[in-house]
XYZ file of N, CA and C in Angstrom:
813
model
N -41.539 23.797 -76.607
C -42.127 22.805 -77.492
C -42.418 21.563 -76.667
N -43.669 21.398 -76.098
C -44.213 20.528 -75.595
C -43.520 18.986 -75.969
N -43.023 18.326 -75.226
C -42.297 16.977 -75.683
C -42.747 15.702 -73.903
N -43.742 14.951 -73.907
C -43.505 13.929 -73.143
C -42.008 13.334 -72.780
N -42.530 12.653 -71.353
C -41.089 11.997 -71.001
C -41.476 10.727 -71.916
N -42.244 10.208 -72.157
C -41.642 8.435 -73.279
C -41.739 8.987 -74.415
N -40.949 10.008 -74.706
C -40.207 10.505 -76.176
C -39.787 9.208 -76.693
N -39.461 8.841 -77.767
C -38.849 7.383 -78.553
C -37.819 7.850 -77.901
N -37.005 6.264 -77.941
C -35.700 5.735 -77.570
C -35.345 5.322 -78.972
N -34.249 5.512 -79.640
C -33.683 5.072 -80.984
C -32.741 3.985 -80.684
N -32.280 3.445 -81.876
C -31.255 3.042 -82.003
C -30.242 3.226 -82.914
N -28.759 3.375 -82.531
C -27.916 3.924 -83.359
C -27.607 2.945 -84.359
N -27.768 2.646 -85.812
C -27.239 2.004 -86.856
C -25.980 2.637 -87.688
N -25.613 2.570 -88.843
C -24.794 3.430 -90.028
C -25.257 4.524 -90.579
N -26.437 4.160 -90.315
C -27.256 5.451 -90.926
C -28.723 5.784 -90.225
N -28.817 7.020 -90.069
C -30.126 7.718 -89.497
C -31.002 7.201 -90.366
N -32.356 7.355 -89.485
C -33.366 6.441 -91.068
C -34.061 8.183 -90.350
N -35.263 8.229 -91.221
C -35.861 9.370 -91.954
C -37.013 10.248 -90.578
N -37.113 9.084 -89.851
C -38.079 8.930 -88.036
C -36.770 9.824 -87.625
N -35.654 9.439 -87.501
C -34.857 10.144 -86.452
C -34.407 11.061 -86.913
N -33.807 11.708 -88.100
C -33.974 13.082 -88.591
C -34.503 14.127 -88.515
N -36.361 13.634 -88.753
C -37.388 14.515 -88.489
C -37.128 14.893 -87.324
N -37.020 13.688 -86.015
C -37.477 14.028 -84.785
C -36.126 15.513 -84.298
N -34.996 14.984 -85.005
C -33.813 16.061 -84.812
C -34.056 17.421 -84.919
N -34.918 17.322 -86.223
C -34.636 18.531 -87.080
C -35.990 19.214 -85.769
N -36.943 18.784 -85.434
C -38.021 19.475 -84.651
C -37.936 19.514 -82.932
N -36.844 18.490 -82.574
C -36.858 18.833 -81.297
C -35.783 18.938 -80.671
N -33.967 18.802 -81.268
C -32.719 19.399 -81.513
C -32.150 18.107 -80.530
N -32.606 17.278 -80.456
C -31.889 16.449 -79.928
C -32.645 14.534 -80.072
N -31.559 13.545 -79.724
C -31.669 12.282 -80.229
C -31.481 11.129 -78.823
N -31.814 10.400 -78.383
C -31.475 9.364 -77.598
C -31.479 7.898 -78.085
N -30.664 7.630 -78.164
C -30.216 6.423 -78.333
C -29.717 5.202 -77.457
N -30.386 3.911 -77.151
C -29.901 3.080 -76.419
C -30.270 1.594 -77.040
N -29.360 0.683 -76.877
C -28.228 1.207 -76.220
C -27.009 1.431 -77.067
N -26.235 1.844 -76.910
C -24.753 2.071 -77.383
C -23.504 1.489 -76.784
N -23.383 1.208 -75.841
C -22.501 0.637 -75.511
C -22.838 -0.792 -74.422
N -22.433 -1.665 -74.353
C -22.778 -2.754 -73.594
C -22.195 -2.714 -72.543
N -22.906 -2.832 -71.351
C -22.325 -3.260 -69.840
C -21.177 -3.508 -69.915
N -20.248 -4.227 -70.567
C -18.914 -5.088 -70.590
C -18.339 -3.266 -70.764
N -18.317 -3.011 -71.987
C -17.792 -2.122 -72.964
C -17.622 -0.628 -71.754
N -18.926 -0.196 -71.100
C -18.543 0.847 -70.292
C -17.950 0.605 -69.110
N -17.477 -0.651 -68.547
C -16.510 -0.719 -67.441
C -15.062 -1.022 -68.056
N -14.945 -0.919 -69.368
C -13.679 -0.940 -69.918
C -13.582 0.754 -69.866
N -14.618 1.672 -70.142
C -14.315 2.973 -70.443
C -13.857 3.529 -69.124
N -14.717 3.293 -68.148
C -14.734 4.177 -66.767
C -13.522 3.803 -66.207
N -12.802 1.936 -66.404
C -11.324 1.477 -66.136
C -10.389 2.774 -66.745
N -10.849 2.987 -67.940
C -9.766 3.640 -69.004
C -10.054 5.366 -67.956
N -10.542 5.503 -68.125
C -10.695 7.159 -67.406
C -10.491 7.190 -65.939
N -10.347 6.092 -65.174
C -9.268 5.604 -63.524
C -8.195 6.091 -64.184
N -7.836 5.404 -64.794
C -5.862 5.295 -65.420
C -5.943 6.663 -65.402
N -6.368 7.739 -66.743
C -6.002 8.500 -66.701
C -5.799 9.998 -65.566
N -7.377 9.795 -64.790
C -7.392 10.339 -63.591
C -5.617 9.930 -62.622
N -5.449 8.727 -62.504
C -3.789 8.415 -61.523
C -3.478 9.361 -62.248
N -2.859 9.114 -63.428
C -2.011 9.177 -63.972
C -1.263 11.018 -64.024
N -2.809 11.728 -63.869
C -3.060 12.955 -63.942
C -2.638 14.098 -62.695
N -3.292 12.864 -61.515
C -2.760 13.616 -60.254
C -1.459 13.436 -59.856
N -1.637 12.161 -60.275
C 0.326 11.716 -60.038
C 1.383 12.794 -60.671
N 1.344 13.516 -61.878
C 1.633 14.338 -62.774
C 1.073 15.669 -62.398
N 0.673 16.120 -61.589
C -0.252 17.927 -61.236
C -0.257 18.418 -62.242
N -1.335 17.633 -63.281
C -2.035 18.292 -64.754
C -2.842 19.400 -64.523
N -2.473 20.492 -64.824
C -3.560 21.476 -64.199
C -4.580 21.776 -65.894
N -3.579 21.783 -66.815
C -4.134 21.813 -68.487
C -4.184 21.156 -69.538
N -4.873 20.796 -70.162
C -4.649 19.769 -71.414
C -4.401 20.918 -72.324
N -4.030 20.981 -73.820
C -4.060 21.636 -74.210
C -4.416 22.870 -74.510
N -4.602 23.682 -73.365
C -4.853 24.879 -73.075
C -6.227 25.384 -71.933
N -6.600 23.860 -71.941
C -8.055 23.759 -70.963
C -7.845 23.133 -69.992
N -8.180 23.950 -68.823
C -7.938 23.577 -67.383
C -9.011 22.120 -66.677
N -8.490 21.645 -66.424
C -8.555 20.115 -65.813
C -9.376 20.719 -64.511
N -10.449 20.263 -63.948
C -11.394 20.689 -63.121
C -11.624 19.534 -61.828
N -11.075 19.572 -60.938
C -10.553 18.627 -59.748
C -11.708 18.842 -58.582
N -11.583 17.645 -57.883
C -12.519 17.982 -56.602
C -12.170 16.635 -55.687
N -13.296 16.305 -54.994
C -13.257 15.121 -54.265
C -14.610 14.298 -54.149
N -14.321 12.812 -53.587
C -14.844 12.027 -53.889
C -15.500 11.787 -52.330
N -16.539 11.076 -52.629
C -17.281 10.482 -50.978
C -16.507 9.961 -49.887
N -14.965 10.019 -50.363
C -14.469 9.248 -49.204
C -13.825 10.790 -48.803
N -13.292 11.288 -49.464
C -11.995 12.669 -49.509
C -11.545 12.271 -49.926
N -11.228 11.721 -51.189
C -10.171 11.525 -51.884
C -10.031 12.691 -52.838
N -8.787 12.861 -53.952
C -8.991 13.959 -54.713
C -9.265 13.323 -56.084
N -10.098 13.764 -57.332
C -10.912 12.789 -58.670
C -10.448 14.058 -59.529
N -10.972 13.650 -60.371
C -11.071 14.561 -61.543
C -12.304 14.659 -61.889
N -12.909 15.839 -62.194
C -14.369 16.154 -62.251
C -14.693 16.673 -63.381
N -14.060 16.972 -64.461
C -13.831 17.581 -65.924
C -12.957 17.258 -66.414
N -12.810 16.011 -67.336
C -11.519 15.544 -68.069
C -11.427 16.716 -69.355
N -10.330 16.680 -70.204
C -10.363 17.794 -71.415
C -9.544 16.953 -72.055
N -9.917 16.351 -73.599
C -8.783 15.795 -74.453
C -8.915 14.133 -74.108
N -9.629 14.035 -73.238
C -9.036 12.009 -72.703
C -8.720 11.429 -74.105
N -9.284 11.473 -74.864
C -8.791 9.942 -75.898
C -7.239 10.216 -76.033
N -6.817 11.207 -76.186
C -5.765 11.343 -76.404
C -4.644 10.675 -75.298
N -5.039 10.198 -74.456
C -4.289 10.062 -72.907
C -4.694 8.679 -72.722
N -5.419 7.741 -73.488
C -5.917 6.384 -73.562
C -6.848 5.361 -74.134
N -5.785 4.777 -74.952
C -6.077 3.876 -76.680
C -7.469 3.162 -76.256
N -7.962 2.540 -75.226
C -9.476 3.124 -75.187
C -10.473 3.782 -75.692
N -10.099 4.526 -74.973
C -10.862 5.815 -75.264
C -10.627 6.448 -76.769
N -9.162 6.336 -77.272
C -9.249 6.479 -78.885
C -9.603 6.157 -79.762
N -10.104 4.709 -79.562
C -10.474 3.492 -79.997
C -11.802 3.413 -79.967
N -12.865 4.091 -78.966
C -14.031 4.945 -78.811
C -14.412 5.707 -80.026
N -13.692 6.784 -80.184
C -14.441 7.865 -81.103
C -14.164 7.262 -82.759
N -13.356 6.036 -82.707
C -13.634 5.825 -84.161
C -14.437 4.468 -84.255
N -15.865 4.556 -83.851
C -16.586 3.574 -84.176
C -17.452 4.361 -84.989
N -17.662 3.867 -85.874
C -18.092 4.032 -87.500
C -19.732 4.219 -87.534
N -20.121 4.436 -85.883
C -21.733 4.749 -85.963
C -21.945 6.199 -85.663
N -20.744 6.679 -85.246
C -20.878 8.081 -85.227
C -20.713 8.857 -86.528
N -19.945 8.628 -87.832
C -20.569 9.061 -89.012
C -21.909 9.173 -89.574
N -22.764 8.387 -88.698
C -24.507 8.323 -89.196
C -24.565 9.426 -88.629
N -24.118 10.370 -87.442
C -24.366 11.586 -87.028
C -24.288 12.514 -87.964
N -23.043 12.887 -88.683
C -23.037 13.619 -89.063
C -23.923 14.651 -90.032
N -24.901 14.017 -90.957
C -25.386 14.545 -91.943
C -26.370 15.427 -90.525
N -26.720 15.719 -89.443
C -27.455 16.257 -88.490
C -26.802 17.759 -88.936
N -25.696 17.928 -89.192
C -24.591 19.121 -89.360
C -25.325 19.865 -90.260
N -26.032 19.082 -91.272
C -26.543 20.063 -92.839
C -25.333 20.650 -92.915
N -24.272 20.369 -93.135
C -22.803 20.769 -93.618
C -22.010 19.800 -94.187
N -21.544 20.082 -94.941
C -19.877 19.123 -95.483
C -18.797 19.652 -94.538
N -18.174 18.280 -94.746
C -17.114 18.364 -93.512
C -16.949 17.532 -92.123
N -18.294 17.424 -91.825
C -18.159 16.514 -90.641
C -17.530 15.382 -89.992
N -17.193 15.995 -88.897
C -16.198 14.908 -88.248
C -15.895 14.948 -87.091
N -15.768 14.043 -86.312
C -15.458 13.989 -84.663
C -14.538 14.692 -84.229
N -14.658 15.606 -83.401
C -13.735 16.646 -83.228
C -12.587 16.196 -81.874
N -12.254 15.210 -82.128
C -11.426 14.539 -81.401
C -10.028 15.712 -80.540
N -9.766 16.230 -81.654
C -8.799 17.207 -81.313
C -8.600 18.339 -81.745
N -10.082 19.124 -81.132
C -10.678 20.653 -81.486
C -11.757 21.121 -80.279
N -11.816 21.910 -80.061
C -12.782 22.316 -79.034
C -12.008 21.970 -77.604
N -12.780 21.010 -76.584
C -12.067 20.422 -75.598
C -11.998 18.915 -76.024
N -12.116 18.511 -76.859
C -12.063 16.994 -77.545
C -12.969 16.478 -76.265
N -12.535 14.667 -76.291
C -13.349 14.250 -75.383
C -13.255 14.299 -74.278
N -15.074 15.378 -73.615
C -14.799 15.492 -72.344
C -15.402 14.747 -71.284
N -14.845 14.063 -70.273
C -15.851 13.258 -69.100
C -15.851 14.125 -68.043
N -17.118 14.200 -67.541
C -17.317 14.754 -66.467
C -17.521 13.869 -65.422
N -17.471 13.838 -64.231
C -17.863 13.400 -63.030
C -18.398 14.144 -61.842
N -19.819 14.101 -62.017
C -20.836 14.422 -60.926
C -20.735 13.734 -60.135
N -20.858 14.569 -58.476
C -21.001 13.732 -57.561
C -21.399 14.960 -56.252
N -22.260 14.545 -55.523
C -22.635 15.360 -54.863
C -22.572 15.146 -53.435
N -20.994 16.189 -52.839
C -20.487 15.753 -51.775
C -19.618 16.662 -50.724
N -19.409 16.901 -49.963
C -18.778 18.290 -49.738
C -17.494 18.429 -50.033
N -16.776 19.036 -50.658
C -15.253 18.957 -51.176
C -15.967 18.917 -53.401
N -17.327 18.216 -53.230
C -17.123 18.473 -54.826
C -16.921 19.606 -55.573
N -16.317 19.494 -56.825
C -16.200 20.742 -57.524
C -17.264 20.718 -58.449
N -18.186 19.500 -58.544
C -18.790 19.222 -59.593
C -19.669 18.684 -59.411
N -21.151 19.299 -59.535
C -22.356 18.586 -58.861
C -23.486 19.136 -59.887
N -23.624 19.838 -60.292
C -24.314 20.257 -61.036
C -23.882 21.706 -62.773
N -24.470 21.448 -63.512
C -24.133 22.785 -64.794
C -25.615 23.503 -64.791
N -25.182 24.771 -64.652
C -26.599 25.826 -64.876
C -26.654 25.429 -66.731
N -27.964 26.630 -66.791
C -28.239 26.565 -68.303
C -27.071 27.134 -69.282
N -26.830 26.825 -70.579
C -26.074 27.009 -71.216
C -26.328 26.469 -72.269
N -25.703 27.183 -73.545
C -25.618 26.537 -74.763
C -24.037 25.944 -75.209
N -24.402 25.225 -76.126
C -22.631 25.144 -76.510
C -21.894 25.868 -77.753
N -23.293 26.901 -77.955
C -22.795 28.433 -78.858
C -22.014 29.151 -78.358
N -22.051 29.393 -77.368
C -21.616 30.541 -76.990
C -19.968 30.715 -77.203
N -18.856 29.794 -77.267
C -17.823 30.007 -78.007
C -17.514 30.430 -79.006
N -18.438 30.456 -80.081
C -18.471 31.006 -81.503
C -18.939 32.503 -80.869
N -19.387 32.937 -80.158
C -19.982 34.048 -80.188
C -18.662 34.667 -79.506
N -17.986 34.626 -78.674
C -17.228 35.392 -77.738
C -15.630 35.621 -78.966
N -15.875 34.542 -79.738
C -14.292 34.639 -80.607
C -14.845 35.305 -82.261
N -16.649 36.092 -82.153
C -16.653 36.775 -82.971
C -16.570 36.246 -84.720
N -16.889 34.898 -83.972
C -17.574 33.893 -85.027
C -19.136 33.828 -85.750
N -19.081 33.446 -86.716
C -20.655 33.029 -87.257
C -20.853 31.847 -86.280
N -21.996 31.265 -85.784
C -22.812 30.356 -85.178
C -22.276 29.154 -85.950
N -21.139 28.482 -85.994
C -20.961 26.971 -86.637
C -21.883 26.124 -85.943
N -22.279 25.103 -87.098
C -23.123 23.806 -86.403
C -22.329 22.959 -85.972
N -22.551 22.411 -84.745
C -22.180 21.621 -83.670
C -23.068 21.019 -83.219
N -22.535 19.606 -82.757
C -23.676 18.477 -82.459
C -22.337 17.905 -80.664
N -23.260 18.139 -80.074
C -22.788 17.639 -78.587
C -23.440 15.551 -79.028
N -22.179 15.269 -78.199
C -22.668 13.525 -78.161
C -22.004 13.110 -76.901
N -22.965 12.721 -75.940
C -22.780 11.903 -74.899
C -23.108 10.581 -74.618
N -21.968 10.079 -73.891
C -21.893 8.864 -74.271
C -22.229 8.540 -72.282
N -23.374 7.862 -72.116
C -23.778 7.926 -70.420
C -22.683 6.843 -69.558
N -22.056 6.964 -68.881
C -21.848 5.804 -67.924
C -22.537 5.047 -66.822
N -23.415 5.608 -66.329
C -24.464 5.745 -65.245
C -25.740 6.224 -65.690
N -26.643 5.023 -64.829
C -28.417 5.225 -65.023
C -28.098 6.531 -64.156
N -29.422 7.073 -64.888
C -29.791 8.398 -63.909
C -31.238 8.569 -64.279
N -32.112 8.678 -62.890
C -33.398 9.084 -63.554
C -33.566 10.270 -63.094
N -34.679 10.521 -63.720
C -35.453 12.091 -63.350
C -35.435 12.632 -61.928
N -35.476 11.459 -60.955
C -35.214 11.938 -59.806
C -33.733 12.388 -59.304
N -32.959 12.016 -60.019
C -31.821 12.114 -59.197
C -30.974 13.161 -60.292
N -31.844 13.661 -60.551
C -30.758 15.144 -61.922
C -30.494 14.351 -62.886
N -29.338 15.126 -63.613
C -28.927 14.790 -64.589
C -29.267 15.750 -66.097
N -29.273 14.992 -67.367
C -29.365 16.086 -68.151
C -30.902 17.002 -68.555
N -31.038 17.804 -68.274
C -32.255 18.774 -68.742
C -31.984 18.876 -70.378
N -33.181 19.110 -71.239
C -33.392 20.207 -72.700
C -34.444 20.811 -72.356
N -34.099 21.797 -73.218
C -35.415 22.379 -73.545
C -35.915 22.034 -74.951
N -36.641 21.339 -75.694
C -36.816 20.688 -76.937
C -37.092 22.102 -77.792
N -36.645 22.148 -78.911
C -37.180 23.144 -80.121
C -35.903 24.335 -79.668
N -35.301 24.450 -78.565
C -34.550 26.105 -78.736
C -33.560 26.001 -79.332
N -33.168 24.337 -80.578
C -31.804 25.041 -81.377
C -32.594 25.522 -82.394
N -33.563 25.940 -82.379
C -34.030 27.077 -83.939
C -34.312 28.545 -83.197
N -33.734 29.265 -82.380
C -34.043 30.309 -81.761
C -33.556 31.116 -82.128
N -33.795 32.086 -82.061
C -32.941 33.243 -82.905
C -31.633 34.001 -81.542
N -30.848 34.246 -82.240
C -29.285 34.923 -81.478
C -30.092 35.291 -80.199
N -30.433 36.371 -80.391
C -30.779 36.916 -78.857
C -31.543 36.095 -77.718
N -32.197 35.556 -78.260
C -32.594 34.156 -77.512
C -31.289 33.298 -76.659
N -30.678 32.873 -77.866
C -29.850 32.395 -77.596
C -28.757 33.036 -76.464
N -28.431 33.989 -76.325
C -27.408 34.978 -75.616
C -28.239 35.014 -74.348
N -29.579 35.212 -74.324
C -29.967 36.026 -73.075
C -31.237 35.269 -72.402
N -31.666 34.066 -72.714
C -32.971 33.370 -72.510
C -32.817 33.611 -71.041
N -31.888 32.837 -71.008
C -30.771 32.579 -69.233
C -29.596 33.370 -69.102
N -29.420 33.116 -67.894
C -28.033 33.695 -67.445
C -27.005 32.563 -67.385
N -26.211 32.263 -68.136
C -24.806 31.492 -68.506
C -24.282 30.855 -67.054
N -24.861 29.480 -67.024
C -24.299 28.943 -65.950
C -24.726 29.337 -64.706
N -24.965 30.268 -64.601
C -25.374 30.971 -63.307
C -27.066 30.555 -63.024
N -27.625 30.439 -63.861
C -29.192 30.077 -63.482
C -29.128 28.174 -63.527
N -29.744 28.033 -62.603
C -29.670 26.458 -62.617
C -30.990 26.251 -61.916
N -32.213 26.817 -62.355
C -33.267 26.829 -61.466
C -34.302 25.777 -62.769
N -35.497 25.213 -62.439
C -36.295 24.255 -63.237
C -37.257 25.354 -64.228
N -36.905 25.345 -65.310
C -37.755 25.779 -66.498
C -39.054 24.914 -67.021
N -40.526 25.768 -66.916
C -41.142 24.461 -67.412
C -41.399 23.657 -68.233
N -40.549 24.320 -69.193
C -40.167 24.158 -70.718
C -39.219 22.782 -71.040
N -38.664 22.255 -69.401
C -37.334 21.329 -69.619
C -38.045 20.408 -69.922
N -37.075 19.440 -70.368
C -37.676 17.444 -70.419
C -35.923 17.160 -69.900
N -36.666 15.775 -68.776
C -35.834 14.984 -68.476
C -35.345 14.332 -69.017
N -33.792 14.108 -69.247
C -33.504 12.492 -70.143
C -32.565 11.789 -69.198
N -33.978 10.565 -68.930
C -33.750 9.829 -68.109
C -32.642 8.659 -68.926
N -31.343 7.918 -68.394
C -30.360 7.785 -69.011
C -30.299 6.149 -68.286
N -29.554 4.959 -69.179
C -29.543 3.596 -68.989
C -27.711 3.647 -69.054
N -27.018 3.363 -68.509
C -25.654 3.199 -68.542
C -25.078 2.228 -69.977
N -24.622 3.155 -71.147
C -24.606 3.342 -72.266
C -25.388 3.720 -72.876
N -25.994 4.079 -72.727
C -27.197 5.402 -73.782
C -26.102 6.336 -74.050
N -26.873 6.731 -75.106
C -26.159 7.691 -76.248
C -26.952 8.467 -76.912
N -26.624 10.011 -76.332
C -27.610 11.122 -76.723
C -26.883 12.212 -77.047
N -27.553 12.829 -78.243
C -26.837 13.855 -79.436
C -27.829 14.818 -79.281
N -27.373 16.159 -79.096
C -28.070 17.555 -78.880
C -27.562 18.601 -79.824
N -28.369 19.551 -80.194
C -27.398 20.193 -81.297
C -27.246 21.591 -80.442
N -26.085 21.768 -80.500
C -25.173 23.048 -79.877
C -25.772 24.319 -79.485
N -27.075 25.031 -79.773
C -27.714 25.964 -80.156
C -28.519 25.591 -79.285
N -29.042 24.233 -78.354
C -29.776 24.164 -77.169
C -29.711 24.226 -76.263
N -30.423 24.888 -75.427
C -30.450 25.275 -73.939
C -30.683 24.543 -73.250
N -29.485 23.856 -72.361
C -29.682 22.282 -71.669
C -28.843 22.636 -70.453
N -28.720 21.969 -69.186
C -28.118 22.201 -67.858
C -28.069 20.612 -67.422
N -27.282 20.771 -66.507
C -27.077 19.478 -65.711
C -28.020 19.885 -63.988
N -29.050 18.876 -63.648
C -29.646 19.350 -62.483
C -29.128 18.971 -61.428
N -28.919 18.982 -60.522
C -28.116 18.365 -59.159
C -29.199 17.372 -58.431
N -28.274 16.072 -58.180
C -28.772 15.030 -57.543
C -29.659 15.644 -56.601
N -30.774 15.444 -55.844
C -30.977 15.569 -54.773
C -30.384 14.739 -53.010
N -29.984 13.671 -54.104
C -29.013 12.843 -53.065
C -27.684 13.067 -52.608
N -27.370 12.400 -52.073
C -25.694 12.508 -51.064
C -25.155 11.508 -51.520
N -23.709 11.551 -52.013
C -22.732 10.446 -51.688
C -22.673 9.540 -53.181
N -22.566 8.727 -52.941
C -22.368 7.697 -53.813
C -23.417 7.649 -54.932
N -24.710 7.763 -54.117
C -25.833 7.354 -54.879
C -26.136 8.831 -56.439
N -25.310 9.717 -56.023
C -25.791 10.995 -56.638
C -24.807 10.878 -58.147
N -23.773 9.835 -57.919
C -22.814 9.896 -58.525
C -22.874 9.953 -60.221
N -22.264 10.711 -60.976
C -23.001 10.669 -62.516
C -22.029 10.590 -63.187
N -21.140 9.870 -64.249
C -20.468 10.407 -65.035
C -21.038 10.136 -66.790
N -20.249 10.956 -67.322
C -20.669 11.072 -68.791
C -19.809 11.270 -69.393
N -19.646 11.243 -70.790
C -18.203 11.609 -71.727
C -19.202 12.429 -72.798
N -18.547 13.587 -73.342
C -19.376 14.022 -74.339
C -17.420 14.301 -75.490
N -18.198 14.518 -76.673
C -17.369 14.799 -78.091
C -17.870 15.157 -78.713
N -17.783 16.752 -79.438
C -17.849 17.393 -80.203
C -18.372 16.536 -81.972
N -19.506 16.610 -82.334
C -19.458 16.332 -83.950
C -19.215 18.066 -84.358
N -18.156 18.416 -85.208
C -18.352 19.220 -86.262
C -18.164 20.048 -87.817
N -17.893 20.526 -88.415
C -17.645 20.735 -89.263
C -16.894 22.134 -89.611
N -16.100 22.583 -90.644
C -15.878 23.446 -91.164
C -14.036 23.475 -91.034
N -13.822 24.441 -90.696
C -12.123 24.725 -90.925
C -11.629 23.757 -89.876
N -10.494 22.799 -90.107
C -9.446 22.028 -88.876
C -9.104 22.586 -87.835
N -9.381 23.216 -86.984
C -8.323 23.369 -85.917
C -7.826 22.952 -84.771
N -7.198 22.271 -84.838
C -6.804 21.733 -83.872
C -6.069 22.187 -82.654
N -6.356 21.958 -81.462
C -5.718 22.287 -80.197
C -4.557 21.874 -79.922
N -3.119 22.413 -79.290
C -2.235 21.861 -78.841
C -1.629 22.131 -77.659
N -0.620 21.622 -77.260
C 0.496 21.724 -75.661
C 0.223 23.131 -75.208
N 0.847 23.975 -76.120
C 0.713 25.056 -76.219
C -0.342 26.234 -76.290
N -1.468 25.288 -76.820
C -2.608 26.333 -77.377
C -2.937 27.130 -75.809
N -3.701 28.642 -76.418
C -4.136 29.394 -75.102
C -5.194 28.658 -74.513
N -5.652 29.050 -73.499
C -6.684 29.239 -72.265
C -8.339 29.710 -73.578
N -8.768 28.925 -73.766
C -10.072 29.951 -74.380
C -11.021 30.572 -73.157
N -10.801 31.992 -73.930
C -11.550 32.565 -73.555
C -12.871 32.113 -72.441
N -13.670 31.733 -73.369
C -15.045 31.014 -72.219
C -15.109 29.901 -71.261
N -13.963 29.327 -70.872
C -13.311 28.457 -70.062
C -13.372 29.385 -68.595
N -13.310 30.279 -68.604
C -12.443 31.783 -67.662
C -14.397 31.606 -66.721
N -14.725 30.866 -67.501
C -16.494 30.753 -66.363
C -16.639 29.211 -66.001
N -15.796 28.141 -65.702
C -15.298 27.284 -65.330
C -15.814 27.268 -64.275
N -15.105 28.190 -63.228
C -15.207 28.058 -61.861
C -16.226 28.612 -61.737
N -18.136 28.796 -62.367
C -18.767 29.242 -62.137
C -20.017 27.495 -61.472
N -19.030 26.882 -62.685
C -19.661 25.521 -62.208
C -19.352 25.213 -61.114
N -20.455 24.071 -60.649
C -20.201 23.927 -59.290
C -21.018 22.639 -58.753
């Protein structure tokens, strides 16, 4: 579905007005800027330092059942490259998912029920891109964020991905790909367009979303989106993001204890 790069830029209020709905409902995803203010995301990225110490200091290998994804940084140092759960690990960051503009998301669900899945799925996750030798984390092939419902033999629940940017990133330097229109695709589409993580090659179908440090962009789960790899080295390639689950239907919540899911076990496919 044909979509230009100066797609509208929104802005997030209490409520979706009737422009950003449409544009949802026809091209499965939303950008919003800004969302957070300069001040506001060096309080976040402070808050996700802490927990990174705090993590290696401690050899966290799992948050509640999801493996913590480690690498290194431009100097050799060792980072964390896939947080799992953060709010939970810093009143920050908890203090994050209950700002009262993320309920305007929800009605995107066409479900009752909706709600920040704070502590379901992998709750809130930050990633850190960086493209360097020792990284674990430089780029995500194509993927949907269905495919968990499918492997645990689920109906397709609606799910709304929300990322919250820390870092400009433009078109040149990677970052997030869509493909606009593929959350209305039918299953097999969905299962087999791509190969799961493993294909990370340019579709001509993608659009760039070029990102302002606090932008705030909502994709619905059922789209085929990848992370592209910097073409740069070092510092300059550097990306991080926080994403959180909007969704709906039965509670479940993750704990200490909970297993390993299943589709986690392709983790180390990222890279």
């Amino acid at each position: 579905m044909a979509l230009s790069a100066d797609y509208p830029r929104f802005t997030l209020g209490n409520a979706l007005t009737a422009e950003q709905r449409a544009f949802f409902a026809k091209y499965g995803f939303l950008h919003f800027r800004p969302f957070a203010s300069p001040e506001y995301v060096q309080q976040i990225l402070k808050a996700t330092q802490d927990v990174q110490a705090k993590w290696l200091a401690e050899g966290v290998e799992k948050v509640n059942g999801v493996p913590i994804k480690y690498g290194h940084d431009v100097d050799g140092s060792r980072i964390v490259q896939r947080f799992a759960f953060a709010s939970q690990h810093h009143p920050v960051l908890h203090e994050l998912l209950q700002d009262k503009r993320f309920e305007a998301l929800f009605p995107l669900l066409e479900a009752e029920g909706g709600r920040v899945g704070e502590n379901e799925k992998d709750g809130l996750v930050v990633n850190h891109y960086v493209n360097v030798e020792g990284s674990e984390f430089s780029q995500m092939g194509w993927h949907t964020d269905s495919l968990r419902d499918v492997f645990y033999g689920k109906r397709i629940g609606p799910m709304l991905n929300v990322g919250l940017h820390l870092d400009g990133t433009k078109a040149t330097n990677g970052g997030l790909r869509v493909i606009p229109g593929t959350h209305r695709q039918g299953l097999h589409k969905m299962l087999f367009r791509k190969k799961y993580y493993k294909d990370v090659f340019y579709d001509p179908n993608e659009l760039a979303i070029e990102t302002e440090p606090g932008d705030l962009t909502v994709h619905d789960g059922r789209m085929w989106h990848r992370v592209a790899q910097s073409p740069l080295l070092g510092a300059e390639s550097r990306r991080r993001v926080m994403y959180v689950p909007i969704i709906s239907g039965k509670y479940q919540p993750k704990r200490e204890d909970s297993p390993t899911p299943f589709y986690l076990r392709f983790l180390h496919l990222v890279k």
